[in-house]
Short mmCIF file of C-alpha atoms and ligand atoms in Angstrom, two decimals:
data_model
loop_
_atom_site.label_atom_id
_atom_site.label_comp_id
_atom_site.label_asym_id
_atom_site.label_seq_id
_atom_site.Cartn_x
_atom_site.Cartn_y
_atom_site.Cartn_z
CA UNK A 21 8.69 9.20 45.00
CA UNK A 22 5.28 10.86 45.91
CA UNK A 23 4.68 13.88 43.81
CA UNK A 24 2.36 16.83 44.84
CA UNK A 25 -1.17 16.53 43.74
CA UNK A 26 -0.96 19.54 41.08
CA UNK A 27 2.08 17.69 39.67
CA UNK A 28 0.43 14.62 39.04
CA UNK A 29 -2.87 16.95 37.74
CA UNK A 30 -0.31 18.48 35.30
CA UNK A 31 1.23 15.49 33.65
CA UNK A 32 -2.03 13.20 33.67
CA UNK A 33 -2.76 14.30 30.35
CA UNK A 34 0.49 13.42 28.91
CA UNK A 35 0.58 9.90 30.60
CA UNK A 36 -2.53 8.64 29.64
CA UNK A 37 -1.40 10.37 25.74
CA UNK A 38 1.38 8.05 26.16
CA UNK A 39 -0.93 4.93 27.16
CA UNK A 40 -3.40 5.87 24.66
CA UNK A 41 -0.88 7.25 21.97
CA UNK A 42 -1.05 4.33 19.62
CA UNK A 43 -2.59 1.67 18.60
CA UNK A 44 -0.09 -1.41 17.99
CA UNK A 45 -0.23 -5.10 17.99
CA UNK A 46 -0.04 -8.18 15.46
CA UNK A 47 -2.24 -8.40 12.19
CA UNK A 48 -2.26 -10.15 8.91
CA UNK A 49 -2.38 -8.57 5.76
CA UNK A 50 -4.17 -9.53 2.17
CA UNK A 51 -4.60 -7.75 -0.96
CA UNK A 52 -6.85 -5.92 -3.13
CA UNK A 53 -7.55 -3.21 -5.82
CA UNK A 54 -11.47 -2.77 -6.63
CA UNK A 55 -11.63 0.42 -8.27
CA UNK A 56 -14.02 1.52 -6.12
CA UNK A 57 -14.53 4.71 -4.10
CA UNK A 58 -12.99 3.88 -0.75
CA UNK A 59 -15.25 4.37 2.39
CA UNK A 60 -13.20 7.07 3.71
CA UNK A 61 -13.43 9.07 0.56
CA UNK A 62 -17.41 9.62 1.58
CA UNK A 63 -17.55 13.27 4.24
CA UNK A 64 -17.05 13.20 7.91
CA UNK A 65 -15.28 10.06 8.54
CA UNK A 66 -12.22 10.25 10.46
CA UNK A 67 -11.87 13.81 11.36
CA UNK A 68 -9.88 15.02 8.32
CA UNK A 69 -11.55 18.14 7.29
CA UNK A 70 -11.18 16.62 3.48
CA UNK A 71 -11.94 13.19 2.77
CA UNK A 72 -9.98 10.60 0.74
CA UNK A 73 -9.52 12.26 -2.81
CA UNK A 74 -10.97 9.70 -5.61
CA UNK A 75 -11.29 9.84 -9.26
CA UNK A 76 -13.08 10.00 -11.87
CA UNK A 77 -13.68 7.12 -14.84
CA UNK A 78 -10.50 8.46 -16.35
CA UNK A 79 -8.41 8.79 -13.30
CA UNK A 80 -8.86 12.56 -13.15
CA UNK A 81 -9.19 14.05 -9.21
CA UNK A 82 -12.84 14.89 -8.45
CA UNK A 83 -13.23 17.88 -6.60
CA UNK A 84 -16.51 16.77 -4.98
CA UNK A 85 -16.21 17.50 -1.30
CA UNK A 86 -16.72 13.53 -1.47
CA UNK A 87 -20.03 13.17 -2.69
CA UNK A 88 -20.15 11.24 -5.90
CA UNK A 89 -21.46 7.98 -6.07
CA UNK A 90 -19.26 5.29 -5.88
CA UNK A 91 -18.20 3.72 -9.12
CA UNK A 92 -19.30 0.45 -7.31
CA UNK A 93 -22.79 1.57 -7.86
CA UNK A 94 -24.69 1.72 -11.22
CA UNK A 95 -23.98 4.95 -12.53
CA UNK A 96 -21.64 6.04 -10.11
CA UNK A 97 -18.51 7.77 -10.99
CA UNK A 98 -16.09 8.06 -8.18
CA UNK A 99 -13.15 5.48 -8.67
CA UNK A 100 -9.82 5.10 -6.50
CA UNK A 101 -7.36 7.12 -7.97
CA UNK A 102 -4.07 5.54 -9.57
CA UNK A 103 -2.03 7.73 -7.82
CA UNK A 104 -2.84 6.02 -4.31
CA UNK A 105 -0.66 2.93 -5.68
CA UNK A 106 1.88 1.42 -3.34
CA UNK A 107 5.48 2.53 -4.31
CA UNK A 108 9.17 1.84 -3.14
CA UNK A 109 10.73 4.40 -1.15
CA UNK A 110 13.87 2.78 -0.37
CA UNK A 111 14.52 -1.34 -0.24
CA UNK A 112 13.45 -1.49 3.01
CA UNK A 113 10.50 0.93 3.42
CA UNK A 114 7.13 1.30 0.75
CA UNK A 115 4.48 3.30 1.31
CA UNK A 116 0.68 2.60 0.26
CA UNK A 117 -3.00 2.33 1.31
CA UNK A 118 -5.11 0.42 3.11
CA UNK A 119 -8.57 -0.95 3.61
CA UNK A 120 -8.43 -1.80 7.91
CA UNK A 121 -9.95 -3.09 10.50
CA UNK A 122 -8.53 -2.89 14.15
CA UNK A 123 -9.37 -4.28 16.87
CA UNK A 124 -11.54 -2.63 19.92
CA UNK A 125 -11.47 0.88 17.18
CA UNK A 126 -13.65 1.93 14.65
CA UNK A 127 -13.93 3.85 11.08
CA UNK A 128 -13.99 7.13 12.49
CA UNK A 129 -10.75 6.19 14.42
CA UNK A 130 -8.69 5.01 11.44
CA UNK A 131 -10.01 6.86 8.66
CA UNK A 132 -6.85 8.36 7.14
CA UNK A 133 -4.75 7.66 10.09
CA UNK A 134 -1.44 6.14 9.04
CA UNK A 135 0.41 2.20 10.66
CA UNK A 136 3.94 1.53 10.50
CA UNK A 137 3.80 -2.79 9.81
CA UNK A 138 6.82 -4.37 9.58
CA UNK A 139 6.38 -7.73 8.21
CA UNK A 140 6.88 -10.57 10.13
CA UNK A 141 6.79 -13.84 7.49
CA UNK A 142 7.45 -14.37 4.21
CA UNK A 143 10.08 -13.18 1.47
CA UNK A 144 9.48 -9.35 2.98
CA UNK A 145 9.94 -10.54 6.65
CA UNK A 146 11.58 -7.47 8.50
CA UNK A 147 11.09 -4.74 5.86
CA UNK A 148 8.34 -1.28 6.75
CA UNK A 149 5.95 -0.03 4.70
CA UNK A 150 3.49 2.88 5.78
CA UNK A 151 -0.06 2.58 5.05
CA UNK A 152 -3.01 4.93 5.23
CA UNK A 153 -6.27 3.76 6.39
CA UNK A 154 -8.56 4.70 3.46
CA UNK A 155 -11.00 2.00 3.12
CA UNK A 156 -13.01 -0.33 5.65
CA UNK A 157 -14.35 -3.74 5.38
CA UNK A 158 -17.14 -6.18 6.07
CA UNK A 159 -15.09 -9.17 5.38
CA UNK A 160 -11.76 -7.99 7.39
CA UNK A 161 -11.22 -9.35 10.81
CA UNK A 162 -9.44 -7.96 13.57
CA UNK A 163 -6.17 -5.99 12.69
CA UNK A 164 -6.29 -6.82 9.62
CA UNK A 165 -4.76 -4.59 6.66
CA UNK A 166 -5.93 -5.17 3.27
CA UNK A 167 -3.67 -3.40 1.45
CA UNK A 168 -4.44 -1.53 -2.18
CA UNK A 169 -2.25 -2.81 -4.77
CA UNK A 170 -3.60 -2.58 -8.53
CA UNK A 171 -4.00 -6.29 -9.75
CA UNK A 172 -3.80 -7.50 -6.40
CA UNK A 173 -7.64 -9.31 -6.59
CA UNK A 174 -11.33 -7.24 -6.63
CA UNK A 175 -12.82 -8.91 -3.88
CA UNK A 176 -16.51 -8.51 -3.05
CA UNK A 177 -16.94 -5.27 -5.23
CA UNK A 178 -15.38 -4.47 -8.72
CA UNK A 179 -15.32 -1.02 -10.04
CA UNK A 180 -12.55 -2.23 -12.56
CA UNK A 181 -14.68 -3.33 -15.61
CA UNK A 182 -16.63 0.19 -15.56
CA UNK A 183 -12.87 2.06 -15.14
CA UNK A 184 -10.80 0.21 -17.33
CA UNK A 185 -12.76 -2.67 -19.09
CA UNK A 186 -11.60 -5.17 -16.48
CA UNK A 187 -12.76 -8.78 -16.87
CA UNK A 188 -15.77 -9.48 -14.75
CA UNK A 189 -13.97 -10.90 -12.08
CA UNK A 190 -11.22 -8.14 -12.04
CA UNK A 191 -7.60 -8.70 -13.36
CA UNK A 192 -7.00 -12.80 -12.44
CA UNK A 193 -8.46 -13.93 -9.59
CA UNK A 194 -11.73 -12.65 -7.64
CA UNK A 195 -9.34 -12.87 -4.40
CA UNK A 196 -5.45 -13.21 -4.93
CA UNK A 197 -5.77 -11.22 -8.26
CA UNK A 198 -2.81 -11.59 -11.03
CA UNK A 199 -0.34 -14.39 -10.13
CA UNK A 200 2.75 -13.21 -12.30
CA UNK A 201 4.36 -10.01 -13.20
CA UNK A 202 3.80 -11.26 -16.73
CA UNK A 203 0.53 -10.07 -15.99
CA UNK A 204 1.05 -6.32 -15.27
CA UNK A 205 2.39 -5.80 -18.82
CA UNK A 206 -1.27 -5.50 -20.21
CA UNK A 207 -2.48 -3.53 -17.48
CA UNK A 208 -3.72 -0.13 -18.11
CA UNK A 209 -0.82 2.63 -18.05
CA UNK A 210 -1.60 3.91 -14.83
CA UNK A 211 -1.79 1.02 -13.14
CA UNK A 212 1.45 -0.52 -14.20
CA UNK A 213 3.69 0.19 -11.54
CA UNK A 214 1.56 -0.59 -8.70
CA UNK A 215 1.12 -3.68 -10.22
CA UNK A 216 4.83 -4.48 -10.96
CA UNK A 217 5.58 -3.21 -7.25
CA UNK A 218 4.01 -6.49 -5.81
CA UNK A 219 6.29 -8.43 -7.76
CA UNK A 220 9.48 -6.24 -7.12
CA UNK A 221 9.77 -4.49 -3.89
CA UNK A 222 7.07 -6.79 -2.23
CA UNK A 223 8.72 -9.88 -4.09
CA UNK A 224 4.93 -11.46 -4.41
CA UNK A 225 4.84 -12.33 -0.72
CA UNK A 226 1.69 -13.71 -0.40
CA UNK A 227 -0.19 -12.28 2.61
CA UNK A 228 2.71 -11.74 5.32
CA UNK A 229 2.02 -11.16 9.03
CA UNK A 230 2.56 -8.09 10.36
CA UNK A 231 3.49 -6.11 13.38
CA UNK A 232 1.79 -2.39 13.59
CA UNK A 233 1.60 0.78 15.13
CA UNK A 234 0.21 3.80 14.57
CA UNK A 235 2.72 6.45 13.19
CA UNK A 236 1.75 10.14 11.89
CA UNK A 237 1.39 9.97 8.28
CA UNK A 238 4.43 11.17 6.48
CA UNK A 239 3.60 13.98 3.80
CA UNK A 240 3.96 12.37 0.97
CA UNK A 241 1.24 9.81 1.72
CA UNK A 242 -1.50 12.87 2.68
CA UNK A 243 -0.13 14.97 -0.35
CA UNK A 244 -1.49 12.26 -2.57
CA UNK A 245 -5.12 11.48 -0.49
CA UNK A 246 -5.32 14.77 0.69
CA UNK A 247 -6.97 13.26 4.16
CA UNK A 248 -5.14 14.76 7.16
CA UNK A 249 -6.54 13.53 10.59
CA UNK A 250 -6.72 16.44 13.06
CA UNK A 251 -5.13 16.03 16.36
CA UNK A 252 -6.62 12.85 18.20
CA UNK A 253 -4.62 10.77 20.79
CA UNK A 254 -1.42 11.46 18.84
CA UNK A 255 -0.01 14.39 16.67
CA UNK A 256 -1.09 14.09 13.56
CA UNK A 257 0.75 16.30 12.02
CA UNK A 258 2.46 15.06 8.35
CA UNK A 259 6.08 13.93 8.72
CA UNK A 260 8.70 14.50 6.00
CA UNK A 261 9.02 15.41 2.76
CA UNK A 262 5.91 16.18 0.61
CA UNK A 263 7.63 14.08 -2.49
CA UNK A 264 9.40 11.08 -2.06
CA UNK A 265 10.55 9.48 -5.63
CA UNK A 266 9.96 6.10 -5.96
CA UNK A 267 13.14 3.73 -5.35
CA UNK A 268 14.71 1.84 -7.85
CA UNK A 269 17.23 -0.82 -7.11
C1 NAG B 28 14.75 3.99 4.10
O1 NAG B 28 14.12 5.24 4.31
C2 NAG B 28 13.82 5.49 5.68
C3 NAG B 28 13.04 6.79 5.73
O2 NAG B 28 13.75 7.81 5.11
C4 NAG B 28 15.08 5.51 6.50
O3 NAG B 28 14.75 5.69 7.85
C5 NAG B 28 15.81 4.19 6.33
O4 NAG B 28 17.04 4.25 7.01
C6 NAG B 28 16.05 3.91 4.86
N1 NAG B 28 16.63 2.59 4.71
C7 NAG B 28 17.61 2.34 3.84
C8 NAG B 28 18.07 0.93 3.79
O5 NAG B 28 18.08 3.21 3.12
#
């Protein structure tokens, strides 16, 4: 079929949206939960007009515009918040948070834009979760989510021991963090259930591959980080409901 050139001039645009719509591929995951300030929680990365909301020492929302030091930092006193723990929505689908790293993109790409994974190994091998990009890092490689679960290892940085009176090395290990659900009895109260979500709706998979791609971010992910990309190569607009309980089998 040959189509007139003002035809073609009229749907370019929405081909090469559809070509560019998404990014999608194969990553791994790992785990972590430093406390700290997450990069996109600092203005004007991504192109959310707000960044990633963060916390004070005692988990209260900072209304800062993003510019409080990072609790990473001597004196600093901008923390992740609790409430961006990983939670349950049904038995096959969480939502959560991410520190990322994609391959061929940058910060200012992912910042607060959300990936579908469905896991591809382990005990969670075909179930979804939804994460939001909220976090970069040096030591991730390429499509690589490093997702935020409380207990789940501090990593390079620990905020931890100045938010809660962590151990120096974070809740068990440096990487890997607590290895039983024994463990998330003693953690602090708002960190319980993102802690005992590892070892319930993730069944302590350790690490699983992943397929992703690159899904708007349902509501009640942004309703909790408040970061809303505008518009880029897909619609960002939230999907869903603004609440979604958390499942319980
Ligand atoms: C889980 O929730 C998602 C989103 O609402 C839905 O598409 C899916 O069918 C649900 N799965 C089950 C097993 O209920």
């Amino acid at each position: 079929m040959r189509l007139p050139l003002g035809t073609l001039v009229a749907i370019l645009p929405f081909y090469l949206e559809a070509v560019l719509a998404q990014a999608q591929g194969s990553g791994k995951t790992t785990r972590y939960w430093d406390c700290c300030k997450p990069s996109c929680a600092w203005p004007r990365k991504g192109n959310s007009p707000q960044p990633v909301l963060t916390c004070d020492k005692n988990d209260r929302p900072l209304s800062d515009g993003g510019n409080t030091k990072s609790g990473c930092e001597n004196g600093g006193n901008a923390f992740m918040c609790s409430s961006q723990s990983p939670w349950a929505v049904n038995d096959t689908l969480a939502y959560g948070w991410a520190a990322v790293n994609i391959a061929g993109s940058n910060e200012a790409t992912w910042c607060c834009a959300c990936y579908e994974l469905t896991f591809t190994s382990g005990p969670v091998s075909g179930k979804k979760m939804v994460v939001q990009a909220t976090n970069t890092g040096g030591d991730l490689g390429n499509n690589h989510f490093d997702i935020a679960m409380p207990g789940g290892g501090v990593g390079i940085f620990n905020a931890c021991t100045n938010q809660y009176g962590a151990p120096p090395n974070g809740w068990g290990e440096r990487y890997g963090g607590v290895t039983s659900k024994s463990a998330c009895a003693n953690f602090p109260a708002a960190l319980k259930a993102g802690c005992n979500w590892r070892y319930d709706w993730f069944q302590g998979a350790d690490n699983p591959n992943v397929n992703f791609r690159q899904v708007a971010c349902p509501a009640a992910i942004t309703e909790k980080s408040k970061c809303v990309r505008q518009r880029d190569s897909i619609d960002q607009t939230p999907t869903g409901p603004k609440e979604v309980p958390t499942w319980t089998p």
